[in-house]
Each structure stands twice: as C-alpha cells, then as structure tokens.
Amino acid sequence: MGTVHVENIKVYARHGCLPEETIIGSDYLVTIQVKTNLSRAAVSDNLADTVDYVHINKIVEEEMAVPSKLLEHVAKRIGDRLFNEIPMVKKSKISVSKINPPMNGDVEKVTIVLKSKR
C-alpha cells in the first residue's frame, strides 16, 4: 500500500451559509490523500499503474466550482468522485480549508477533514 498526497490545491470558490459568501466568494485550500497499491507503478514506470494526481486536481477544481453551504458537503462530493472515477483508490482523506472565514475573530482558516474507504 502507498499514498498519493496532493497538498494545498488553491481554489477560489463560493461556499458558505451566508448569502454574501456565495456572491463574493473566497480562497480555499484542498488537500487530498489517497491510499492505493503503488507497487506495480514502482516497477512499471507507467502512469496507468498509479493514481494520476492531474485527475485528482481536476476533480477538486470541478467540485469546488459548485457552491455548497457546508465544506463537509463539498468534501463528500470530491470523495465520491475519487472512488467512482479512480478504481485504484482504496481510502481517501480530504481536507478543505476556508481561508479568512467571515467570523468575529482573527482566524487564519477553518478546516474540515473527511476520511472514507471503499
């Protein structure tokens, strides 16, 4: 078993419960970690034998473009697509962070983490 880790994909999106969040939008960071068998790819040196991180990035960008009230909902959609589109993925860990969330306080970011397995 091995891990493919795509860190801090920066995306501008329009998520949130407040109406202005879906109008103004904000910056987000998404980190994806997937567990898969990497032994074949380590020998073959063939992209078809591993999880393509370009595909992961595409899924993140497409799902982040669909507004949601909750970060948990976005993370679930990303995870569902990872499992549906990349059969090699056995487990996933998805972190979605909202940078500078609109709240009373000096908060750098809020992050949710969703773990799933087949």
MMTF fields as JSON, N, C-alpha, C and O atoms, coordinates in Angstrom:
{
  "mmtfVersion": "1.0.0",
  "mmtfProducer": "UNKNOWN",
  "numBonds": 471,
  "numAtoms": 472,
  "numGroups": 118,
  "numChains": 1,
  "numModels": 1,
  "chainsPerModel": [1],
  "groupsPerChain": [118],
  "chainIdList": ["A"],
  "bondAtomList": [4, 2, 8, 6, 12, 10, 16, 14, 20, 18, 24, 22, 28, 26, 32, 30, 36, 34, 40, 38, 44, 42, 48, 46, 52, 50, 56, 54, 60, 58, 64, 62, 68, 66, 72, 70, 76, 74, 80, 78, 84, 82, 88, 86, 92, 90, 96, 94, 100, 98, 104, 102, 108, 106, 112, 110, 116, 114, 120, 118, 124, 122, 128, 126, 132, 130, 136, 134, 140, 138, 144, 142, 148, 146, 152, 150, 156, 154, 160, 158, 164, 162, 168, 166, 172, 170, 176, 174, 180, 178, 184, 182, 188, 186, 192, 190, 196, 194, 200, 198, 204, 202, 208, 206, 212, 210, 216, 214, 220, 218, 224, 222, 228, 226, 232, 230, 236, 234, 240, 238, 244, 242, 248, 246, 252, 250, 256, 254, 260, 258, 264, 262, 268, 266, 272, 270, 276, 274, 280, 278, 284, 282, 288, 286, 292, 290, 296, 294, 300, 298, 304, 302, 308, 306, 312, 310, 316, 314, 320, 318, 324, 322, 328, 326, 332, 330, 336, 334, 340, 338, 344, 342, 348, 346, 352, 350, 356, 354, 360, 358, 364, 362, 368, 366, 372, 370, 376, 374, 380, 378, 384, 382, 388, 386, 392, 390, 396, 394, 400, 398, 404, 402, 408, 406, 412, 410, 416, 414, 420, 418, 424, 422, 428, 426, 432, 430, 436, 434, 440, 438, 444, 442, 448, 446, 452, 450, 456, 454, 460, 458, 464, 462, 468, 466],
  "bondOrderList": [1, 1, 1, 1, 1, 1, 1, 1, 1, 1, 1, 1, 1, 1, 1, 1, 1, 1, 1, 1, 1, 1, 1, 1, 1, 1, 1, 1, 1, 1, 1, 1, 1, 1, 1, 1, 1, 1, 1, 1, 1, 1, 1, 1, 1, 1, 1, 1, 1, 1, 1, 1, 1, 1, 1, 1, 1, 1, 1, 1, 1, 1, 1, 1, 1, 1, 1, 1, 1, 1, 1, 1, 1, 1, 1, 1, 1, 1, 1, 1, 1, 1, 1, 1, 1, 1, 1, 1, 1, 1, 1, 1, 1, 1, 1, 1, 1, 1, 1, 1, 1, 1, 1, 1, 1, 1, 1, 1, 1, 1, 1, 1, 1, 1, 1, 1, 1],
  "groupList": [{"groupName": "MET", "atomNameList": ["N", "CA", "C", "O"], "elementList": ["N", "C", "C", "O"], "formalChargeList": [0, 0, 0, 0], "bondAtomList": [1, 0, 2, 1, 3, 2], "bondOrderList": [1, 1, 2], "singleLetterCode": "M", "chemCompType": "L-PEPTIDE LINKING"}, {"groupName": "GLY", "atomNameList": ["N", "CA", "C", "O"], "elementList": ["N", "C", "C", "O"], "formalChargeList": [0, 0, 0, 0], "bondAtomList": [1, 0, 2, 1, 3, 2], "bondOrderList": [1, 1, 2], "singleLetterCode": "G", "chemCompType": "PEPTIDE LINKING"}, {"groupName": "THR", "atomNameList": ["N", "CA", "C", "O"], "elementList": ["N", "C", "C", "O"], "formalChargeList": [0, 0, 0, 0], "bondAtomList": [1, 0, 2, 1, 3, 2], "bondOrderList": [1, 1, 2], "singleLetterCode": "T", "chemCompType": "L-PEPTIDE LINKING"}, {"groupName": "VAL", "atomNameList": ["N", "CA", "C", "O"], "elementList": ["N", "C", "C", "O"], "formalChargeList": [0, 0, 0, 0], "bondAtomList": [1, 0, 2, 1, 3, 2], "bondOrderList": [1, 1, 2], "singleLetterCode": "V", "chemCompType": "L-PEPTIDE LINKING"}, {"groupName": "HIS", "atomNameList": ["N", "CA", "C", "O"], "elementList": ["N", "C", "C", "O"], "formalChargeList": [0, 0, 0, 0], "bondAtomList": [1, 0, 2, 1, 3, 2], "bondOrderList": [1, 1, 2], "singleLetterCode": "H", "chemCompType": "L-PEPTIDE LINKING"}, {"groupName": "GLU", "atomNameList": ["N", "CA", "C", "O"], "elementList": ["N", "C", "C", "O"], "formalChargeList": [0, 0, 0, 0], "bondAtomList": [1, 0, 2, 1, 3, 2], "bondOrderList": [1, 1, 2], "singleLetterCode": "E", "chemCompType": "L-PEPTIDE LINKING"}, {"groupName": "ASN", "atomNameList": ["N", "CA", "C", "O"], "elementList": ["N", "C", "C", "O"], "formalChargeList": [0, 0, 0, 0], "bondAtomList": [1, 0, 2, 1, 3, 2], "bondOrderList": [1, 1, 2], "singleLetterCode": "N", "chemCompType": "L-PEPTIDE LINKING"}, {"groupName": "ILE", "atomNameList": ["N", "CA", "C", "O"], "elementList": ["N", "C", "C", "O"], "formalChargeList": [0, 0, 0, 0], "bondAtomList": [1, 0, 2, 1, 3, 2], "bondOrderList": [1, 1, 2], "singleLetterCode": "I", "chemCompType": "L-PEPTIDE LINKING"}, {"groupName": "LYS", "atomNameList": ["N", "CA", "C", "O"], "elementList": ["N", "C", "C", "O"], "formalChargeList": [0, 0, 0, 0], "bondAtomList": [1, 0, 2, 1, 3, 2], "bondOrderList": [1, 1, 2], "singleLetterCode": "K", "chemCompType": "L-PEPTIDE LINKING"}, {"groupName": "TYR", "atomNameList": ["N", "CA", "C", "O"], "elementList": ["N", "C", "C", "O"], "formalChargeList": [0, 0, 0, 0], "bondAtomList": [1, 0, 2, 1, 3, 2], "bondOrderList": [1, 1, 2], "singleLetterCode": "Y", "chemCompType": "L-PEPTIDE LINKING"}, {"groupName": "ALA", "atomNameList": ["N", "CA", "C", "O"], "elementList": ["N", "C", "C", "O"], "formalChargeList": [0, 0, 0, 0], "bondAtomList": [1, 0, 2, 1, 3, 2], "bondOrderList": [1, 1, 2], "singleLetterCode": "A", "chemCompType": "L-PEPTIDE LINKING"}, {"groupName": "ARG", "atomNameList": ["N", "CA", "C", "O"], "elementList": ["N", "C", "C", "O"], "formalChargeList": [0, 0, 0, 0], "bondAtomList": [1, 0, 2, 1, 3, 2], "bondOrderList": [1, 1, 2], "singleLetterCode": "R", "chemCompType": "L-PEPTIDE LINKING"}, {"groupName": "CYS", "atomNameList": ["N", "CA", "C", "O"], "elementList": ["N", "C", "C", "O"], "formalChargeList": [0, 0, 0, 0], "bondAtomList": [1, 0, 2, 1, 3, 2], "bondOrderList": [1, 1, 2], "singleLetterCode": "C", "chemCompType": "L-PEPTIDE LINKING"}, {"groupName": "LEU", "atomNameList": ["N", "CA", "C", "O"], "elementList": ["N", "C", "C", "O"], "formalChargeList": [0, 0, 0, 0], "bondAtomList": [1, 0, 2, 1, 3, 2], "bondOrderList": [1, 1, 2], "singleLetterCode": "L", "chemCompType": "L-PEPTIDE LINKING"}, {"groupName": "PRO", "atomNameList": ["N", "CA", "C", "O"], "elementList": ["N", "C", "C", "O"], "formalChargeList": [0, 0, 0, 0], "bondAtomList": [1, 0, 2, 1, 3, 2], "bondOrderList": [1, 1, 2], "singleLetterCode": "P", "chemCompType": "L-PEPTIDE LINKING"}, {"groupName": "SER", "atomNameList": ["N", "CA", "C", "O"], "elementList": ["N", "C", "C", "O"], "formalChargeList": [0, 0, 0, 0], "bondAtomList": [1, 0, 2, 1, 3, 2], "bondOrderList": [1, 1, 2], "singleLetterCode": "S", "chemCompType": "L-PEPTIDE LINKING"}, {"groupName": "ASP", "atomNameList": ["N", "CA", "C", "O"], "elementList": ["N", "C", "C", "O"], "formalChargeList": [0, 0, 0, 0], "bondAtomList": [1, 0, 2, 1, 3, 2], "bondOrderList": [1, 1, 2], "singleLetterCode": "D", "chemCompType": "L-PEPTIDE LINKING"}, {"groupName": "GLN", "atomNameList": ["N", "CA", "C", "O"], "elementList": ["N", "C", "C", "O"], "formalChargeList": [0, 0, 0, 0], "bondAtomList": [1, 0, 2, 1, 3, 2], "bondOrderList": [1, 1, 2], "singleLetterCode": "Q", "chemCompType": "L-PEPTIDE LINKING"}, {"groupName": "PHE", "atomNameList": ["N", "CA", "C", "O"], "elementList": ["N", "C", "C", "O"], "formalChargeList": [0, 0, 0, 0], "bondAtomList": [1, 0, 2, 1, 3, 2], "bondOrderList": [1, 1, 2], "singleLetterCode": "F", "chemCompType": "L-PEPTIDE LINKING"}],
  "groupTypeList": [0, 1, 2, 3, 4, 3, 5, 6, 7, 8, 3, 9, 10, 11, 4, 1, 12, 13, 14, 5, 5, 2, 7, 7, 1, 15, 16, 9, 13, 3, 2, 7, 17, 3, 8, 2, 6, 13, 15, 11, 10, 10, 3, 15, 16, 6, 13, 10, 16, 2, 3, 16, 9, 3, 4, 7, 6, 8, 7, 3, 5, 5, 5, 0, 10, 3, 14, 15, 8, 13, 13, 5, 4, 3, 10, 8, 11, 7, 1, 16, 11, 13, 18, 6, 5, 7, 14, 0, 3, 8, 8, 15, 8, 7, 15, 3, 15, 8, 7, 6, 14, 14, 0, 6, 1, 16, 3, 5, 8, 3, 2, 7, 3, 13, 8, 15, 8, 11],
  "groupIdList": [1, 2, 3, 4, 5, 6, 7, 8, 9, 10, 11, 12, 13, 14, 15, 16, 17, 18, 19, 20, 21, 22, 23, 24, 25, 26, 27, 28, 29, 30, 31, 32, 33, 34, 35, 36, 37, 38, 39, 40, 41, 42, 43, 44, 45, 46, 47, 48, 49, 50, 51, 52, 53, 54, 55, 56, 57, 58, 59, 60, 61, 62, 63, 64, 65, 66, 67, 68, 69, 70, 71, 72, 73, 74, 75, 76, 77, 78, 79, 80, 81, 82, 83, 84, 85, 86, 87, 88, 89, 90, 91, 92, 93, 94, 95, 96, 97, 98, 99, 100, 101, 102, 103, 104, 105, 106, 107, 108, 109, 110, 111, 112, 113, 114, 115, 116, 117, 118],
  "secStructList": [7, 3, 3, 3, 3, 3, 3, 3, 3, 3, 3, 3, 3, 7, 7, 7, 1, 1, 2, 2, 2, 2, 2, 2, 7, 3, 3, 3, 3, 3, 3, 3, 3, 3, 3, 3, 7, 7, 2, 2, 2, 2, 2, 2, 7, 7, 4, 4, 4, 1, 7, 7, 2, 2, 2, 2, 2, 2, 2, 2, 2, 2, 2, 2, 6, 1, 7, 7, 1, 7, 2, 2, 2, 2, 2, 2, 2, 2, 2, 2, 2, 2, 2, 2, 2, 7, 6, 6, 7, 7, 3, 3, 3, 3, 3, 3, 3, 3, 3, 1, 7, 1, 1, 1, 1, 7, 7, 1, 3, 3, 3, 3, 3, 3, 3, 3, 3, 7],
  "xCoordList": [0.854, 0.0, 0.889, 1.968, 0.431, 1.16, 0.19, -1.022, 0.727, -0.073, 0.28, 1.451, -0.75, -0.581, -1.169, -2.329, -0.361, -0.729, -0.634, 0.452, -1.761, -1.779, -2.124, -3.248, -1.161, -1.307, -1.64, -1.106, -2.538, -2.846, -3.178, -2.559, -4.163, -4.695, -5.461, -6.463, -4.996, -5.632, -6.748, -6.535, -7.94, -9.126, -9.924, -10.073, -10.429, -11.371, -12.764, -13.062, -13.63, -14.951, -15.976, -15.637, -17.223, -18.347, -19.179, -20.359, -18.545, -19.23, -19.566, -18.87, -20.627, -20.955, -22.447, -23.246, -22.805, -24.208, -24.723, -25.927, -23.82, -24.234, -24.381, -23.551, -25.429, -25.639, -24.436, -24.118, -23.764, -22.622, -21.448, -20.633, -21.361, -20.276, -20.42, -19.425, -21.649, -21.86, -21.761, -21.603, -21.853, -21.708, -20.244, -19.712, -19.601, -18.223, -17.223, -16.267, -17.438, -16.504, -15.27, -15.097, -14.423, -13.167, -12.198, -12.525, -11.002, -9.975, -10.081, -10.424, -9.777, -9.809, -8.541, -7.917, -8.171, -7.095, -7.667, -8.378, -7.36, -7.838, -6.62, -5.757, -6.564, -5.508, -6.155, -7.099, -5.632, -6.16, -5.06, -3.922, -5.424, -4.515, -5.283, -6.354, -4.737, -5.396, -4.436, -3.238, -4.979, -4.218, -4.521, -5.672, -3.458, -3.582, -2.358, -1.384, -2.413, -1.267, -0.345, -0.712, 0.83, 1.778, 2.899, 3.796, 2.86, 3.968, 4.106, 5.226, 3.018, 3.084, 3.697, 4.563, 3.244, 3.771, 5.262, 6.011, 5.683, 7.089, 7.987, 9.146, 7.454, 8.225, 8.032, 8.997, 6.79, 6.477, 6.86, 7.143, 6.867, 7.101, 6.037, 6.318, 4.807, 3.695, 2.589, 2.137, 2.153, 1.104, -0.188, -0.904, -0.491, -1.724, -1.735, -2.788, -0.579, -0.484, -0.529, -0.277, -0.847, -0.894, -2.11, -2.886, -2.272, -3.328, -2.754, -1.762, -3.385, -2.916, -3.318, -4.506, -2.339, -2.647, -3.256, -3.9, -3.07, -3.733, -5.247, -6.034, -5.641, -7.062, -7.637, -8.749, -6.878, -7.314, -7.548, -8.579, -6.603, -6.727, -7.963, -8.663, -8.235, -9.4, -10.697, -11.598, -10.785, -11.976, -12.168, -13.278, -11.093, -11.172, -11.657, -12.576, -11.065, -11.455, -12.921, -13.628, -13.379, -14.773, -15.762, -16.788, -15.477, -16.41, -16.384, -17.412, -15.233, -15.161, -15.902, -16.294, -16.103, -16.826, -18.332, -19.047, -18.822, -20.259, -20.513, -20.052, -21.235, -21.443, -22.181, -23.127, -21.725, -22.356, -22.376, -21.554, -23.307, -23.345, -22.24, -21.629, -21.984, -21.036, -19.821, -19.937, -18.658, -17.431, -17.498, -16.906, -18.221, -18.378, -19.042, -18.682, -20.008, -20.723, -19.791, -19.828, -18.965, -18.004, -17.018, -16.733, -16.502, -15.538, -16.157, -15.492, -17.404, -18.093, -18.214, -17.993, -18.564, -18.674, -17.32, -17.242, -16.268, -14.923, -14.584, -14.103, -14.837, -14.557, -15.344, -14.804, -16.62, -17.444, -16.866, -16.819, -16.43, -15.856, -14.517, -14.224, -13.712, -12.447, -12.707, -12.051, -13.657, -13.96, -14.624, -14.356, -15.48, -16.174, -15.27, -15.408, -14.354, -13.55, -12.16, -11.534, -11.68, -10.332, -10.424, -10.27, -10.675, -10.902, -9.757, -9.986, -8.538, -7.39, -7.432, -6.775, -8.198, -8.247, -8.972, -10.118, -8.285, -8.863, -9.386, -10.416, -8.66, -9.038, -8.751, -7.882, -9.495, -9.22, -9.297, -10.026, -8.535, -8.582, -8.602, -7.654, -9.69, -9.894, -9.989, -10.811, -9.135, -9.165, -9.556, -8.961, -10.567, -10.987, -10.889, -11.504, -10.104, -9.893, -10.422, -10.152, -11.176, -11.614, -10.662, -10.531, -9.988, -9.024, -9.769, -10.658, -9.403, -10.035, -11.562, -12.232, -12.118, -13.573, -14.244, -13.673, -15.459, -16.154, -16.752, -17.883, -15.985, -16.458, -15.833, -14.831, -16.42, -15.878, -14.639, -14.738, -13.502, -12.254, -11.185, -11.476, -9.951, -8.811, -8.47, -7.696, -9.052, -8.89, -8.26, -8.809, -7.134, -6.437, -7.263, -7.429, -7.788, -8.588, -9.339, -8.969, -10.396, -11.103, -10.982, -11.023, -10.833, -10.606, -11.506, -11.685, -12.073, -12.77, -11.968, -11.328, -12.005, -11.318, -12.318, -12.993, -12.398, -13.328, -12.53, -11.825, -12.64, -11.957, -12.998, -14.076, -12.651, -13.561, -12.752, -11.558, -13.422, -12.778, -13.826, -15.023, -13.36, -14.255, -14.879, -15.667],
  "yCoordList": [-1.188, 0.0, 1.237, 1.239, 2.277, 3.531, 4.701, 4.511, 5.897, 7.109, 8.09, 8.307, 8.675, 9.813, 11.007, 10.988, 12.036, 13.187, 14.443, 14.796, 15.113, 16.356, 17.467, 17.537, 18.326, 19.289, 20.704, 21.214, 21.304, 22.738, 23.193, 24.109, 22.532, 22.981, 24.267, 24.24, 25.389, 26.676, 26.92, 26.864, 27.193, 27.372, 28.564, 28.745, 29.364, 30.426, 29.853, 29.354, 29.919, 29.302, 30.111, 31.071, 29.708, 30.446, 29.555, 29.31, 29.079, 28.234, 29.034, 29.99, 28.641, 29.26, 29.364, 29.264, 29.565, 29.693, 31.119, 31.335, 32.088, 33.488, 33.854, 33.461, 34.602, 34.973, 35.661, 35.417, 36.524, 37.248, 36.325, 36.643, 35.168, 34.23, 33.63, 33.374, 33.414, 32.852, 33.926, 33.609, 35.187, 36.28, 36.683, 36.769, 36.927, 37.412, 36.278, 36.435, 35.149, 34.035, 34.272, 35.34, 33.278, 33.392, 32.299, 31.45, 32.346, 31.366, 30.146, 30.244, 29.001, 27.728, 26.956, 27.147, 26.085, 25.128, 23.732, 23.451, 22.858, 21.478, 20.559, 20.707, 19.618, 18.613, 17.244, 16.925, 16.444, 15.096, 14.089, 14.235, 13.071, 11.955, 10.687, 10.442, 9.873, 8.614, 7.456, 7.56, 6.363, 5.129, 4.202, 4.03, 3.608, 2.707, 1.803, 2.026, 0.795, -0.078, 0.552, 0.658, 0.964, 1.613, 0.683, 1.112, -0.571, -1.483, -1.726, -1.792, -1.856, -2.089, -0.875, -1.03, 0.335, 1.55, 1.729, 2.228, 1.321, 1.457, 0.625, 0.975, -0.472, -1.337, -0.937, -0.881, -0.658, -0.441, 0.943, 1.101, 1.945, 3.335, 3.789, 4.558, 3.296, 3.557, 4.311, 3.867, 5.437, 6.255, 5.47, 5.719, 4.54, 3.749, 2.859, 2.354, 2.666, 1.795, 2.554, 1.979, 3.825, 4.624, 5.539, 5.531, 6.316, 7.321, 8.624, 9.147, 9.133, 10.332, 11.576, 11.865, 12.298, 13.486, 14.604, 15.496, 14.582, 15.552, 15.308, 16.255, 14.05, 13.687, 14.144, 14.669, 13.941, 14.392, 15.9, 16.374, 16.648, 18.102, 18.527, 19.456, 17.859, 18.17, 17.964, 18.801, 16.85, 16.574, 17.685, 18.189, 18.066, 19.119, 20.42, 21.046, 20.834, 22.099, 22.088, 23.077, 20.988, 20.909, 20.916, 21.594, 20.184, 20.129, 21.411, 21.82, 22.042, 23.311, 24.414, 25.406, 24.266, 25.268, 25.217, 26.132, 24.161, 24.015, 24.518, 23.89, 25.633, 26.199, 25.237, 24.554, 25.209, 24.441, 25.292, 26.193, 25.006, 25.713, 25.223, 26.014, 23.918, 23.326, 22.733, 22.13, 22.906, 22.311, 20.79, 20.116, 20.258, 18.805, 18.244, 17.168, 18.981, 18.545, 18.527, 17.594, 19.548, 19.605, 18.443, 17.774, 18.202, 17.12, 15.764, 14.911, 15.566, 14.297, 14.118, 13.022, 15.186, 15.092, 14.761, 13.947, 15.386, 15.1, 13.625, 12.934, 13.16, 11.759, 10.778, 9.769, 11.068, 10.187, 10.072, 8.981, 11.187, 11.155, 10.424, 9.712, 10.594, 9.862, 8.359, 7.66, 7.868, 6.435, 5.988, 4.888, 6.825, 6.458, 6.494, 5.662, 7.439, 7.648, 7.021, 6.828, 6.703, 6.141, 4.845, 4.864, 3.724, 2.453, 2.017, 1.259, 2.475, 2.074, 2.653, 2.131, 3.727, 4.381, 3.477, 3.083, 3.158, 2.301, 3.123, 2.798, 4.193, 5.086, 6.516, 6.773, 7.449, 8.86, 9.675, 9.344, 10.729, 11.726, 13.069, 13.429, 13.812, 15.073, 16.192, 16.148, 17.196, 18.37, 19.578, 19.843, 20.305, 21.53, 22.66, 22.61, 23.689, 24.827, 26.102, 26.389, 26.857, 28.188, 29.186, 29.252, 29.97, 30.956, 32.23, 32.685, 32.795, 34.016, 33.925, 34.703, 32.994, 32.847, 34.083, 34.734, 34.407, 35.593, 35.305, 34.833, 35.594, 35.388, 36.434, 37.057, 36.615, 37.585, 36.997, 36.189, 37.404, 36.908, 36.867, 36.901, 36.793, 36.732, 35.264, 34.682, 34.664, 33.241, 33.088, 33.568, 32.434, 32.234, 31.375, 31.718, 30.242, 29.355, 28.365, 28.109, 27.821, 26.706, 25.526, 25.689, 24.34, 23.151, 22.023, 21.795, 21.319, 20.068, 18.955, 19.153, 17.783, 16.616, 15.469, 15.152, 14.858, 13.753, 12.544, 12.611, 11.433, 10.191, 9.177, 9.056, 8.449, 7.432, 6.252, 6.37, 5.11, 3.923, 3.149, 3.267, 2.356, 1.514, 0.46, -0.352],
  "zCoordList": [0.0, 0.0, 0.0, 0.593, -0.664, -0.705, -0.64, -0.531, -0.708, -0.59, -1.701, -2.012, -2.287, -3.182, -2.441, -2.03, -2.278, -1.455, -2.329, -2.789, -2.558, -3.329, -2.342, -1.845, -2.064, -0.974, -1.437, -2.422, -0.685, -0.8, -2.222, -2.762, -2.806, -4.09, -3.793, -3.079, -4.335, -4.048, -5.056, -6.268, -4.533, -5.368, -4.849, -3.641, -5.763, -5.407, -5.629, -6.714, -4.6, -4.699, -3.915, -3.222, -4.04, -3.449, -2.522, -2.771, -1.455, -0.478, 0.772, 1.112, 1.446, 2.723, 2.951, 2.021, 4.205, 4.603, 4.464, 4.327, 4.499, 4.373, 2.9, 2.08, 2.555, 1.138, 0.508, -0.656, 1.274, 0.705, 0.374, -0.491, 1.071, 0.776, -0.627, -1.304, -1.049, -2.377, -3.464, -4.644, -3.062, -4.028, -4.16, -5.267, -3.028, -3.016, -3.24, -3.999, -2.588, -2.663, -1.821, -1.234, -1.768, -1.031, -1.475, -2.304, -0.902, -1.233, -0.325, 0.853, -0.913, -0.204, -0.512, -1.556, 0.405, 0.189, 0.345, 1.31, -0.597, -0.542, -0.601, -1.466, 0.325, 0.338, 0.232, 0.956, -0.681, -0.915, -0.621, -1.067, 0.137, 0.394, 0.057, 0.612, -0.857, -1.197, -0.975, -1.241, -0.488, -0.287, -1.453, -1.856, -1.985, -3.118, -3.164, -2.445, -4.003, -4.19, -5.233, -6.403, -4.821, -5.711, -6.17, -6.896, -5.761, -6.075, -7.584, -8.09, -8.291, -9.742, -10.455, -11.316, -10.092, -10.71, -10.412, -11.251, -9.223, -8.842, -9.758, -9.98, -10.286, -11.179, -12.64, -13.402, -13.03, -14.45, -14.979, -16.166, -14.094, -14.511, -15.51, -16.429, -15.312, -16.227, -15.49, -14.435, -16.032, -15.415, -15.2, -14.23, -16.078, -15.967, -14.716, -14.329, -14.088, -12.918, -11.591, -10.532, -11.654, -10.427, -10.444, -11.399, -9.399, -9.32, -9.883, -9.375, -10.925, -11.612, -10.804, -10.658, -10.289, -9.488, -10.324, -9.771, -11.638, -12.507, -12.483, -12.479, -12.466, -12.368, -11.031, -10.972, -9.966, -8.636, -8.652, -8.175, -9.193, -9.251, -10.039, -9.638, -11.151, -11.975, -11.188, -11.238, -10.465, -9.646, -8.615, -8.443, -7.933, -6.912, -7.53, -7.001, -8.625, -9.254, -9.692, -9.502, -10.272, -10.733, -9.57, -9.642, -8.515, -7.382, -6.56, -6.022, -6.456, -5.731, -6.47, -5.854, -7.774, -8.568, -8.342, -8.749, -7.698, -7.409, -5.989, -5.035, -5.816, -4.478, -3.53, -3.921, -2.296, -1.224, 0.029, 0.193, 0.904, 2.178, 3.104, 3.823, 3.086, 4.032, 3.338, 2.271, 3.947, 3.427, 3.458, 2.615, 4.434, 4.529, 3.271, 2.794, 2.747, 1.55, 0.339, -0.462, 0.208, -0.898, -0.79, -1.784, 0.409, 0.612, 0.266, -0.323, 0.623, 0.306, -1.201, -1.716, -1.91, -3.371, -4.0, -4.92, -3.505, -4.013, -3.768, -4.666, -2.563, -2.226, -3.069, -3.522, -3.284, -4.116, -5.517, -6.086, -6.07, -7.42, -7.452, -8.412, -6.421, -6.373, -6.465, -7.237, -5.684, -5.677, -6.982, -7.466, -7.547, -8.785, -10.007, -10.904, -10.053, -11.26, -11.218, -12.26, -10.022, -9.902, -9.085, -7.864, -9.765, -9.064, -8.151, -7.209, -8.407, -7.587, -6.173, -5.272, -5.972, -4.66, -3.666, -3.883, -2.576, -1.521, -0.345, 0.245, -0.012, 1.087, 0.67, -0.163, 1.261, 0.987, 2.269, 3.204, 2.279, 3.352, 2.648, 1.95, 2.835, 2.134, 3.16, 4.075, 2.993, 3.861, 3.017, 1.972, 3.488, 2.81, 3.82, 4.886, 3.473, 4.37, 3.731, 2.565, 4.512, 4.08, 4.71, 5.932, 3.853, 4.332, 4.719, 3.998, 5.852, 6.363, 6.385, 5.706, 7.151, 7.186, 7.792, 8.667, 7.326, 7.852, 9.233, 9.348, 10.254, 11.625, 12.525, 12.173, 13.662, 14.611, 15.275, 16.198, 14.803, 15.356, 14.288, 13.093, 14.732, 13.828, 13.611, 14.37, 12.569, 12.287, 10.906, 9.914, 10.843, 9.568, 8.618, 7.447, 9.133, 8.301, 9.176, 10.322, 8.608, 9.23, 8.281, 7.061, 8.849, 8.038, 8.492, 9.689, 7.524, 7.831, 7.188, 6.155, 7.803, 7.279, 7.214, 8.194, 6.041, 5.823, 5.357, 4.35, 6.094, 5.727, 5.255, 5.836, 4.186, 3.645, 3.141, 2.865, 3.026, 2.427, 1.662, 1.922, 0.715, -0.079, 0.79, 0.305]
}
